[in-house]
Coordinates of C-alpha atoms and ligand atoms in Angstrom, one line a residue:
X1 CA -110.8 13.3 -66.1
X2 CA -110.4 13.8 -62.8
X3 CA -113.5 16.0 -62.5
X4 CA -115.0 12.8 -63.8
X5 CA -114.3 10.8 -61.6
X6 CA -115.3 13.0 -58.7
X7 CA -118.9 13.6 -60.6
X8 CA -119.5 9.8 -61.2
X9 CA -118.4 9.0 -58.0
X10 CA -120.7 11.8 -55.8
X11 CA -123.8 9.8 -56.5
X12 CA -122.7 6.8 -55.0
X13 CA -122.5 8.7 -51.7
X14 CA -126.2 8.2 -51.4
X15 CA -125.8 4.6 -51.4
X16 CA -123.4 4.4 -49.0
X17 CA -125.7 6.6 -46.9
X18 CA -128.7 4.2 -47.7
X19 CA -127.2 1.2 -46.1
X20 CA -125.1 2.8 -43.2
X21 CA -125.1 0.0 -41.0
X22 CA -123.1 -2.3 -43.4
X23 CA -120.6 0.4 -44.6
X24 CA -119.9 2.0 -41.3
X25 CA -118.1 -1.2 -39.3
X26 CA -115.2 -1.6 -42.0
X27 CA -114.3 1.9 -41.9
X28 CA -114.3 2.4 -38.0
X29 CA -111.8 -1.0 -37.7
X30 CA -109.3 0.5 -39.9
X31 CA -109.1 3.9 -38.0
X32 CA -108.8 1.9 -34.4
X33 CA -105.7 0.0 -36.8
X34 CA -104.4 3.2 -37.6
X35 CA -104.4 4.6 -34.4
X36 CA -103.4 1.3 -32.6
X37 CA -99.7 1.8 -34.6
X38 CA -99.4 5.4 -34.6
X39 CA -99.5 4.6 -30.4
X40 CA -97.1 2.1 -31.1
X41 CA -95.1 4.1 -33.2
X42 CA -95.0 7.1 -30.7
X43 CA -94.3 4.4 -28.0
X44 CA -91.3 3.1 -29.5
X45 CA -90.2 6.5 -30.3
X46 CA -90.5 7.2 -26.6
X47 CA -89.1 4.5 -25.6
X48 CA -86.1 5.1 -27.7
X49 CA -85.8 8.9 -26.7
X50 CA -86.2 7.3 -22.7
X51 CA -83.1 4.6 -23.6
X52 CA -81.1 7.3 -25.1
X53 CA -81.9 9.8 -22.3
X54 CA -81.1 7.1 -19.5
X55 CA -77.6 6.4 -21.6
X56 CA -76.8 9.9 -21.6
X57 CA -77.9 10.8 -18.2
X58 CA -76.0 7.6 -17.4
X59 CA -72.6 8.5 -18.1
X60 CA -71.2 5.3 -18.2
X61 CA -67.6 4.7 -18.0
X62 CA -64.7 2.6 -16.4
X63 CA -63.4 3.2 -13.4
X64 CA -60.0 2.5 -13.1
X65 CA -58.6 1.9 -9.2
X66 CA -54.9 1.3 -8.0
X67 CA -54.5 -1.5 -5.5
X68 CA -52.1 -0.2 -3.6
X69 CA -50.8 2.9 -3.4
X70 CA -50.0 5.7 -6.1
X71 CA -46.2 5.7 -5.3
X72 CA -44.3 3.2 -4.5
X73 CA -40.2 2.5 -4.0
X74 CA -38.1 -0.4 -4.9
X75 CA -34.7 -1.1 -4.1
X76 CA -32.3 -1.2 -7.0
X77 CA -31.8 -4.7 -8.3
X78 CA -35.0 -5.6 -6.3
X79 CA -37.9 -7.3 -7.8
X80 CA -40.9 -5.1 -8.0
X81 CA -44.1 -6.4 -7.0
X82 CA -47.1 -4.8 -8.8
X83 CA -49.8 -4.9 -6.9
X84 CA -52.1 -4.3 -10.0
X85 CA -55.1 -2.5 -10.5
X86 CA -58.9 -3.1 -10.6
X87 CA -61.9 -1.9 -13.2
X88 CA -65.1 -2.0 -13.5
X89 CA -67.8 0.3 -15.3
X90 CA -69.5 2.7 -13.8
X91 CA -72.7 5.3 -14.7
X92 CA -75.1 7.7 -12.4
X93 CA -78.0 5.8 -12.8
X94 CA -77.1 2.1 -13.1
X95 CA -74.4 2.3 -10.5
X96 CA -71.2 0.1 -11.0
X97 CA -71.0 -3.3 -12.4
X98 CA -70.0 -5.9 -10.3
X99 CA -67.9 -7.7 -13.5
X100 CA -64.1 -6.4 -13.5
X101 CA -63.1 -5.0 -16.8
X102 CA -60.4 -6.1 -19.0
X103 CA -56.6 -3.9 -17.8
X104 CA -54.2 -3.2 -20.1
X105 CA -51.0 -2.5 -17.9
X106 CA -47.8 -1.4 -18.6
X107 CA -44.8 -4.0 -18.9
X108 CA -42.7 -5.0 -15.9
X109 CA -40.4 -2.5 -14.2
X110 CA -36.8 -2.6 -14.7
X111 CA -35.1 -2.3 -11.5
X112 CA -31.5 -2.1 -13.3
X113 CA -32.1 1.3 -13.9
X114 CA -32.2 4.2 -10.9
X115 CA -34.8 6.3 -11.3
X116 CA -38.7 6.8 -11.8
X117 CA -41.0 4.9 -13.9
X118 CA -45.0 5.7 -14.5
X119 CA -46.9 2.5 -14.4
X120 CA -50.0 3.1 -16.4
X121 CA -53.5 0.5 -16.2
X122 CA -56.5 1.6 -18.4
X123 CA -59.8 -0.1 -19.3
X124 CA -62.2 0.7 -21.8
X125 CA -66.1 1.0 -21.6
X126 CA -68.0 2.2 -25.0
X127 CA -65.2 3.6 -26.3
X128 CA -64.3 5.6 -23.2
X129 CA -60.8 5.1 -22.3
X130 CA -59.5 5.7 -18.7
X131 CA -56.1 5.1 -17.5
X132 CA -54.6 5.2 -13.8
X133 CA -51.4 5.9 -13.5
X134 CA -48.7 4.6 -10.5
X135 CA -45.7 6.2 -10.1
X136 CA -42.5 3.6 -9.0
X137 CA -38.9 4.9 -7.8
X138 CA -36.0 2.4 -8.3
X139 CA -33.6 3.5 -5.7
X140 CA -30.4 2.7 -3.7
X141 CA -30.2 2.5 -0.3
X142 CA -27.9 0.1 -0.1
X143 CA -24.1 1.4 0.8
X144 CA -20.9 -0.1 -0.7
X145 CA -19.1 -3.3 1.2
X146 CA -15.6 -2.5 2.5
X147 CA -13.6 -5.6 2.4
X148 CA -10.4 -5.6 4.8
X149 CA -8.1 -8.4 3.5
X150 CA -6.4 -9.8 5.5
X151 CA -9.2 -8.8 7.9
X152 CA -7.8 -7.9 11.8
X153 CA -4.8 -5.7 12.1
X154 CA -1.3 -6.8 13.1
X155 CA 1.1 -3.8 13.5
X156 CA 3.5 -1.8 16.2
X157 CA 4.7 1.7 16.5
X158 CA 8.1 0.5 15.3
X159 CA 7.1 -0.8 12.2
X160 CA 3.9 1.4 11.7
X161 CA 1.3 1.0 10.2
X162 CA 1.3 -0.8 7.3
X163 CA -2.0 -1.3 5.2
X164 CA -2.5 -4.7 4.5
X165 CA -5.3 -4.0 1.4
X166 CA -9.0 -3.6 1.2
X167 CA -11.6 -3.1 -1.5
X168 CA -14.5 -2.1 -1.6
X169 CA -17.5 -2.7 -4.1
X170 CA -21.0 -1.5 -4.3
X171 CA -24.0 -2.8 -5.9
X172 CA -24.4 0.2 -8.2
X173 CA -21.0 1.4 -8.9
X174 CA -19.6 -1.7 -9.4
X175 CA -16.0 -1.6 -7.7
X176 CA -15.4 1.4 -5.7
X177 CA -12.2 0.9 -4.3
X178 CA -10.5 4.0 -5.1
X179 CA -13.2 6.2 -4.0
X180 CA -12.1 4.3 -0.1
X181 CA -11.0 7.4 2.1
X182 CA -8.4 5.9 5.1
X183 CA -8.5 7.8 8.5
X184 CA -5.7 6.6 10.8
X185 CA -6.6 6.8 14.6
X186 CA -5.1 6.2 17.6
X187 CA -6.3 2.2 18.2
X188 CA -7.9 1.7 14.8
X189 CA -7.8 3.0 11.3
X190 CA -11.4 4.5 9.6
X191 CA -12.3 3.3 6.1
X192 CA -15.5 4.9 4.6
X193 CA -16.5 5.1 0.7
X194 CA -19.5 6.8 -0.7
X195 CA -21.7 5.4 -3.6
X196 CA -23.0 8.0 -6.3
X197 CA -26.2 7.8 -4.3
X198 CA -24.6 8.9 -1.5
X199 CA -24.7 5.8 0.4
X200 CA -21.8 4.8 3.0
X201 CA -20.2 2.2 3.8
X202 CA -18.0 2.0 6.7
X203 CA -14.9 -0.5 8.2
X204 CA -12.5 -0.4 10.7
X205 CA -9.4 -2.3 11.4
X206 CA -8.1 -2.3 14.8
X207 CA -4.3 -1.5 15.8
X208 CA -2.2 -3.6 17.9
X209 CA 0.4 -2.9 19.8
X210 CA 3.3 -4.7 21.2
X211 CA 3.0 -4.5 25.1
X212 CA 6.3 -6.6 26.2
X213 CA 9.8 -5.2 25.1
X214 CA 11.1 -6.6 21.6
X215 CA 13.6 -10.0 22.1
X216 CA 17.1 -9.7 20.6
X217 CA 18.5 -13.1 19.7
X218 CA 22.2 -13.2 18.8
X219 CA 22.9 -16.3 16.1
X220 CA 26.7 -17.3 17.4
X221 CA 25.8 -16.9 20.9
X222 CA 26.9 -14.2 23.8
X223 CA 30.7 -14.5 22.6
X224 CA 32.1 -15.5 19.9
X225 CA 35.4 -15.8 18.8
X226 CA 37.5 -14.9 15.1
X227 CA 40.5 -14.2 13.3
X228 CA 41.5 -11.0 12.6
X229 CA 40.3 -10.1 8.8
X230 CA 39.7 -6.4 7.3
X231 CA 35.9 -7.2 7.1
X232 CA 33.7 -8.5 10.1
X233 CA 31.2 -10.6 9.4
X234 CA 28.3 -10.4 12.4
X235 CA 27.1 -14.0 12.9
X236 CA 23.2 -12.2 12.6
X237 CA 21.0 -11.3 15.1
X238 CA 16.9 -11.3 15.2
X239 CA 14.6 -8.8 16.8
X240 CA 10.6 -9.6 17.3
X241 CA 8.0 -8.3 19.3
X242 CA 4.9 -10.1 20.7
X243 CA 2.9 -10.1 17.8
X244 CA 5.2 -11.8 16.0
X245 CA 6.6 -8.7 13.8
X246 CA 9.9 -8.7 12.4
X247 CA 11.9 -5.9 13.9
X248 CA 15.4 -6.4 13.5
X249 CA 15.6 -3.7 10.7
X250 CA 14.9 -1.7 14.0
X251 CA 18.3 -3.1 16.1
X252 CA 20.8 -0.4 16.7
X253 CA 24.5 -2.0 16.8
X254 CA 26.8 0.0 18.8
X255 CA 30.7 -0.4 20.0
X256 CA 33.6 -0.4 18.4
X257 CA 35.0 -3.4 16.3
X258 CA 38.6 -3.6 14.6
X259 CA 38.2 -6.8 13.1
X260 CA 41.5 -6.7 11.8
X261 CA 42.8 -6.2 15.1
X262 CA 43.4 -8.6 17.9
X263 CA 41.7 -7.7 20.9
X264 CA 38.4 -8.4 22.8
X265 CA 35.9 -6.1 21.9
X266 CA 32.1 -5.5 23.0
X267 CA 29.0 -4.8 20.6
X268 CA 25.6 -3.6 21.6
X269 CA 22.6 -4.6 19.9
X270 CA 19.3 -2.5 21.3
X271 CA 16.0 -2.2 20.2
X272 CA 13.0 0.3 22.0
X273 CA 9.9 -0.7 21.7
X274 CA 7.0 1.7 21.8
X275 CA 6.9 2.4 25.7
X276 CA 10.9 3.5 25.7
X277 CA 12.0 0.2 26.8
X278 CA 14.8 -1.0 25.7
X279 CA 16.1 -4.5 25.3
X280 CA 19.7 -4.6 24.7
X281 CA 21.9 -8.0 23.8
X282 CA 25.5 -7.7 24.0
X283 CA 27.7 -9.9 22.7
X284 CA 32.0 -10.6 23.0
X285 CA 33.8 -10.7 20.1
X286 CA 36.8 -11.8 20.5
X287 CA 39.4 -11.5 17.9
X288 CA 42.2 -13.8 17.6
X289 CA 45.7 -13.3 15.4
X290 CA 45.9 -15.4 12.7
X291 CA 49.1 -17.7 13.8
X292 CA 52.0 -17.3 11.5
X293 CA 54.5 -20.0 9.9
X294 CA 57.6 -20.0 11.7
X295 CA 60.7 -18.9 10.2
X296 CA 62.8 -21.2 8.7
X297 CA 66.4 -20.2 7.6
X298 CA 67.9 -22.1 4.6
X299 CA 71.3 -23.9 5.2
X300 CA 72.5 -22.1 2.1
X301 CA 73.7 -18.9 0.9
X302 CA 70.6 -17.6 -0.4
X303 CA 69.8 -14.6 -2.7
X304 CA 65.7 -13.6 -2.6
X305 CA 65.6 -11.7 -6.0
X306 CA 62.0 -9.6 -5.7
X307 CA 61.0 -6.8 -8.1
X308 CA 58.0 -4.6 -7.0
X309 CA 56.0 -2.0 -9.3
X310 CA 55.2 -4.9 -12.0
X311 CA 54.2 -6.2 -14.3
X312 CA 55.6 -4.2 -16.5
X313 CA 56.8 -3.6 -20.5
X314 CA 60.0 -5.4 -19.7
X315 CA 58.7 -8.3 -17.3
X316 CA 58.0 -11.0 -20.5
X317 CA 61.8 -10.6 -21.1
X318 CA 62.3 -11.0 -17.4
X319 CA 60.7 -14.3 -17.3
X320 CA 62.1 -15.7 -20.2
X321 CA 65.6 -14.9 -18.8
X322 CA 64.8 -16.3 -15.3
X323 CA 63.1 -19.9 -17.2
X324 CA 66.4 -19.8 -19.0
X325 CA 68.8 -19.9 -15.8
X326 CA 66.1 -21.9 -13.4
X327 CA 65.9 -18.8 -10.6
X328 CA 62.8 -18.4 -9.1
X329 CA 62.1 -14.8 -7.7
X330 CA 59.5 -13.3 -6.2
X331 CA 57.0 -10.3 -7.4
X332 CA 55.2 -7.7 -5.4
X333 CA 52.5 -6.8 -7.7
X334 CA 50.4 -3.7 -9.1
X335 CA 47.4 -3.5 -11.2
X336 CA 49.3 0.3 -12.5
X337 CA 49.0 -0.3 -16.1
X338 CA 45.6 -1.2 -16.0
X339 CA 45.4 -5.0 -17.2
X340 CA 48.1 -4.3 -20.0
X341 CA 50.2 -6.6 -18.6
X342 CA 48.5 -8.4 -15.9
X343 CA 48.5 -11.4 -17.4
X344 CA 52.5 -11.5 -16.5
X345 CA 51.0 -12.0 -13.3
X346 CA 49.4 -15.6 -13.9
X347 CA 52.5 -16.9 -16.2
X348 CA 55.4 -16.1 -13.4
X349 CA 53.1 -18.6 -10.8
X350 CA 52.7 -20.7 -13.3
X351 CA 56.5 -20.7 -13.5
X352 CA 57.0 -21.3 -9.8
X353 CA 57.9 -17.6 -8.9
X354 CA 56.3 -16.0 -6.0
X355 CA 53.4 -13.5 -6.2
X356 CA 52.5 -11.1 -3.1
X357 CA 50.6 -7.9 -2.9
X358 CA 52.0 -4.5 -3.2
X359 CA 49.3 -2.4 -4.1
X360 CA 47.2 -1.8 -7.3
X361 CA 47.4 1.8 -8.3
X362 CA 50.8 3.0 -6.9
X363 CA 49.1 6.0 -6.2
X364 CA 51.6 8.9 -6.5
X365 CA 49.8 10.5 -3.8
X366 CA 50.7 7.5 -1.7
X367 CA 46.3 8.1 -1.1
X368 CA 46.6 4.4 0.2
X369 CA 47.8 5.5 3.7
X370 CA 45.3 7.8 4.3
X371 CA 43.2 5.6 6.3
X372 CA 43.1 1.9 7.6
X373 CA 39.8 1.5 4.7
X374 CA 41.8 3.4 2.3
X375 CA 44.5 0.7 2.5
X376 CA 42.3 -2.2 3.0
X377 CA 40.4 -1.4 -0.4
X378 CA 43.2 -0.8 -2.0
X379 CA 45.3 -4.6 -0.9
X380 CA 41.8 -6.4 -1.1
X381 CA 41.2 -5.0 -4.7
X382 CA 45.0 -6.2 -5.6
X383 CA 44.1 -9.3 -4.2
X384 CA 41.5 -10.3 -6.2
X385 CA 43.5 -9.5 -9.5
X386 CA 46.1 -12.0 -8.0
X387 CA 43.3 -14.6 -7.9
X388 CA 41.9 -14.1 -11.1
X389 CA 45.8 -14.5 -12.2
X390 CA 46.9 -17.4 -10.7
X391 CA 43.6 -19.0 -8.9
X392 CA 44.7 -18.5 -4.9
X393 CA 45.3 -15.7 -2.3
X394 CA 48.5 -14.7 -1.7
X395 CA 49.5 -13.7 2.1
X396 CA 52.9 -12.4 1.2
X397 CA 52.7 -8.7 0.6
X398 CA 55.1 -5.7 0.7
X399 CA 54.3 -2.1 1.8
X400 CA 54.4 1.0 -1.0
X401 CA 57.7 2.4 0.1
X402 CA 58.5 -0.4 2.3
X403 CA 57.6 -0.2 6.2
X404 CA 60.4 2.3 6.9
X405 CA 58.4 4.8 4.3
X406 CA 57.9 8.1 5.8
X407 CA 55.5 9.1 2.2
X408 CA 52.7 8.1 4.8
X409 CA 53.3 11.1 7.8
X410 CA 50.8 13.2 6.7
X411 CA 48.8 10.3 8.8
X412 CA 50.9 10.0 12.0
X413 CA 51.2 6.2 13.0
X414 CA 49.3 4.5 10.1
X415 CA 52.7 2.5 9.1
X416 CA 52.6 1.3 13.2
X417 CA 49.5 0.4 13.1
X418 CA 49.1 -0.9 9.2
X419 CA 52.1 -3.7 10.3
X420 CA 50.4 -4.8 13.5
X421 CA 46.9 -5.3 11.8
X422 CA 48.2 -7.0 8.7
X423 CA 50.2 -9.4 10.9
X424 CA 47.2 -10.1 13.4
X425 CA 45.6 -11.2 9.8
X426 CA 47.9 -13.3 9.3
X427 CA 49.5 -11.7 6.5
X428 CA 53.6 -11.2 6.2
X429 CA 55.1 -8.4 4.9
X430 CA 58.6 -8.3 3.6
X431 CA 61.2 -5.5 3.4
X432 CA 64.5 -6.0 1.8
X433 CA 68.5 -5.7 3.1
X434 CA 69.6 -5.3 -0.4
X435 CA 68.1 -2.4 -2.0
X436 CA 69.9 -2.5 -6.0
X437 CA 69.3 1.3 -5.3
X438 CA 67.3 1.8 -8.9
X439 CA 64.5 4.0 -7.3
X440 CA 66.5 6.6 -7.1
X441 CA 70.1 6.3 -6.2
X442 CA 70.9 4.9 -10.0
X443 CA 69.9 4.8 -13.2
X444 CA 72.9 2.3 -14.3
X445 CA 72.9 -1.4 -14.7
X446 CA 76.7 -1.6 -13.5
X447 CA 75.8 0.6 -10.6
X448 CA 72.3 -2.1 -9.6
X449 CA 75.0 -4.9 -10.7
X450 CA 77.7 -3.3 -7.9
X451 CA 74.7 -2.7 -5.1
X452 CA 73.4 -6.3 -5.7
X453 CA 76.5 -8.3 -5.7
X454 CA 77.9 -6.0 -2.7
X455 CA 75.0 -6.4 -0.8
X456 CA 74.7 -9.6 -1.1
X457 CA 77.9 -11.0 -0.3
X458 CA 77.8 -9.8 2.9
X459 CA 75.1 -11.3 4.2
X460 CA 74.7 -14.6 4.1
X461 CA 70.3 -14.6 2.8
X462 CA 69.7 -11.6 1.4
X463 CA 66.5 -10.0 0.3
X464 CA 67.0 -7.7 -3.1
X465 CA 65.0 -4.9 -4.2
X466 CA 64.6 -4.4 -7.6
X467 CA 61.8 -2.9 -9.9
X468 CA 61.2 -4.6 -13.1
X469 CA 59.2 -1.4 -14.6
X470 CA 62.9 0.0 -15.5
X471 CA 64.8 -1.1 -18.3
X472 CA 68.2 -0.8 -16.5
X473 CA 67.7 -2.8 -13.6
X474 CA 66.0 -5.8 -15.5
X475 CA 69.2 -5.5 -17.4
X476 CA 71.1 -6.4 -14.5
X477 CA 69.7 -9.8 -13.5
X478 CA 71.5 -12.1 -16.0
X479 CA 75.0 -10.7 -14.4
X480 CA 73.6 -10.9 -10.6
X481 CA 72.7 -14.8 -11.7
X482 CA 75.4 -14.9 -13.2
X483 CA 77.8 -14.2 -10.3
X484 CA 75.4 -15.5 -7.7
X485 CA 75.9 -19.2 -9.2
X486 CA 79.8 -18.7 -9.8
X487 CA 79.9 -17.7 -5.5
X488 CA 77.7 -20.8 -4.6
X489 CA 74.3 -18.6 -3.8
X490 CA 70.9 -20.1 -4.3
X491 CA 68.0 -18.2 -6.1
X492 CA 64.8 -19.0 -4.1
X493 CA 60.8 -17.5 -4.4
X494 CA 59.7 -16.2 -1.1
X495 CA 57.4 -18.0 0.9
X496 CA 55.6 -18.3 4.1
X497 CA 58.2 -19.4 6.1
X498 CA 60.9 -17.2 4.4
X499 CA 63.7 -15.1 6.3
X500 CA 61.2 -11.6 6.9
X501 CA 63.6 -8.7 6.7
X502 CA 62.3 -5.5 8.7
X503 CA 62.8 -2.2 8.5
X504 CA 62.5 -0.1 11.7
X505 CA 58.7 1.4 11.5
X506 CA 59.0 5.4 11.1
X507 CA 55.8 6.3 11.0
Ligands
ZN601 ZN1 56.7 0.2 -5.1

């Protein structure tokens, strides 16, 4: 078929020859078509293969810049400033744009944190991605506060130095106060504390000193004047310097005070201050015998029972036989059974007997006359048992042994002096001119009955010794009543103004 074709269409070539003219235009327009796109075809191709060349030879990108510089420090706590960053795109042939490119930058820096942050900016540009990068330091510079409180310094060699407080806080570290180191100078004292960035912070307190000598004021005054007691009682005194310190822990007190002594007497109160000088008060002190009642004799035959050592087992039955007969005696109390029978004490004042001191332990080692003190503590602690008894003091009192005793020599002179002190205190002592004998000489309560009675009928007031710790010689006082009343005598108490029988002092 196809052959067909091709033989039936070869003779119309001839008639496409015969007319020429009118055949050839149509076929020459279509060729100038044909080549008009294939130069627009090959045009466009160029063109693209020029667009993509100029792209590629381009290179175009963003550029990224820092304003500011690359590294940059900010205080700790501080506020950071970013100075930002600029873009634009950028290519070899086209140069850069003059339009800034969108930034994508990094979020805030966070200054509550010591160390280094990278701060990153980046644009894009046809899918090119470039970043610029800033590195920030959060640092510490700033060194810790010392705070002195009180500030200023107020001190004196006396007292030394005497740190008044400080703390110390830093911004970092919070407070730092125990890290403080203290350096003590001459004129000042040196307070420095690190932080952990190594940061210092530095105060310094100044030191005073006291330029003028210390004053010494006496309360009382220059001279003062007392009554013998066992304990003196210095009316005060006051020491300050210039700068108002306190220094009378500093006083020294010297000279010699027997308070219980009457006599004039000198004491010394000096103070140095930190140049040597010394300021020194002196004040008299006179001490005055307490005045005692006079004696006044009674106008009867009188008999001064008084039983020493007590109380005792048998002093109840004592009392009870002395409320039955109305005689009131007197009792030179001890504390030697240790509160078993104290209590005796308080009932025979409330009966209207007489209580003075004798001593409270009866120490068999007569210990009490070792020293002035010794004796003291030993009266002022019977004393207070004869308050607590019957609600007063008591300033009658007999010596252990009696004044005469001679248990005391191992301390030559104490008896001398004991009876001239307690005197000047105003205290009287009483010895007896009866003695019933029953510390030693009998154990019999005919024999105490015979001393008694003997001894006091020749006398017209007797004092009688008798000791109600023993059986036998409380046994005797209903028959020395007994024949007392029958031969007119009168059973008294002691008191202050009683007849004061004396022994000559042997020791
Ligand atoms: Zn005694």
């Amino acid at each position: 078929m196809e052959e067909k074709e091709k033989q039936a269409a070869a003779p119309e070539a001839p008639a496409e020859a015969a007319a020429p003219e009118a055949e050839v235009k149509p076929g020459r327009k279509k060729d100038k078509k044909r080549r008009g796109r294939l130069i627009g075809v090959i045009l466009l191709v160029y063109l693209a293969v020029m667009a993509v060349a100029a792209v590629l030879l381009d290179g175009r990108h963003p550029l990224v810049e820092l304003n500011g510089p690359a590294e940059m420090t900010v205080e700790f706590g501080g506020e950071f400033i970013d100075p930002g960053a600029r873009a634009v795109s950028d290519g070899k042939l086209f140069g850069r744009t003059k339009r800034a490119l969108a930034l994508e930058a990094d979020r805030p820096v966070d200054t509550s944190r010591l160390g280094d942050t990278a701060l990153s900016y980046s644009a894009t540009v046809l899918g090119k991605t470039v970043r610029a990068v800033r590195i920030v330091h959060v640092v510490d510079t700033t060194p810790p506060v010392i705070t002195l409180v009180p500030a200023g310094a107020l001190t004196s060699w006396l007292k030394g130095f005497e740190e008044p407080g400080y703390s110390a806080a830093d911004n970092v570290d919070g407070d730092v106060t125990e890290r403080v180191e203290r350096m003590e100078l001459n004129d000042k004292v040196l307070y420095t504390v690190a932080d952990s960035s190594g940061n210092v912070g530095y105060a310094e307190r100044p030191i005073q000193f006291s330029v003028s000598t210390p004053a010494i004021s006496l309360a009382g005054g220059r001279e003062i004047t007392i009554q013998a007691s066992m304990v003196y009682q210095d009316p005060g005194y006051q020491a300050q310097d210039n700068l108002g310190n306190d220094l009378t822990e500093y006083v020294v007190v010297s000279g010699e005070i027997l308070p219980y002594a009457a006599g004039d007497y000198e004491l010394r109160y000096t103070i140095e201050n930190e140049q040597g000088d010394a300021a020194i008060a002196r004040r008299i002190v006179h001490v005055e015998p307490v005045p005692l009642p006079e004696v006044v004799m009674p106008e009867q035959k009188t008999i001064y029972l008084t039983f020493d050592d007590g109380p005792g087992p048998y002093t109840d039955a004592l009392l009870d036989l002395l409320h039955r007969y109305g005689v009131k005696a007197t009792f030179f109390v001890t504390d030697q059974y240790r509160g078993a029978y104290t209590d005796c004490i308080g009932r025979a004042y409330r009966e209207g007997h007489a209580i003075g001191v004798h001593t409270l332990t009866h120490a068999s080692d007569w210990s009490m006359y070792s020293s002035e003190a010794a004796y003291f503590e030993d009266f002022m602690a019977m004393e207070e048992v004869i308050r607590e008894q019957t609600g007063s003091y008591t300033r009658l009192f007999r010596f252990p042994g009696g004044s005469s005793n001679t248990v005391s020599s191992f301390n030559p002179g104490i008896m001398s002096r004991l009876a001239r002190y307690m005197t000047d205190m105003g205290y009287i002592y009483f010895d007896w001119n009866v003695s019933s004998g029953d510390a030693g000489g009998t154990t019999e309560t005919w024999k105490v009955i015979e001393n008694v009675c003997g001894g006091c009928s020749a006398q017209p007031v007797s004092v009688v010794l008798q000791h109600d710790i023993k059986a036998f010689s409380v046994d005797a006082v209903e028959s020395i009543i007994l024949w007392g009343q029958r031969n007119g005598y009168v059973f008294a108490a002691l008191d202050e103004t009683s007849f004061r029988p004396h022994h000559g002092i042997h020791n």
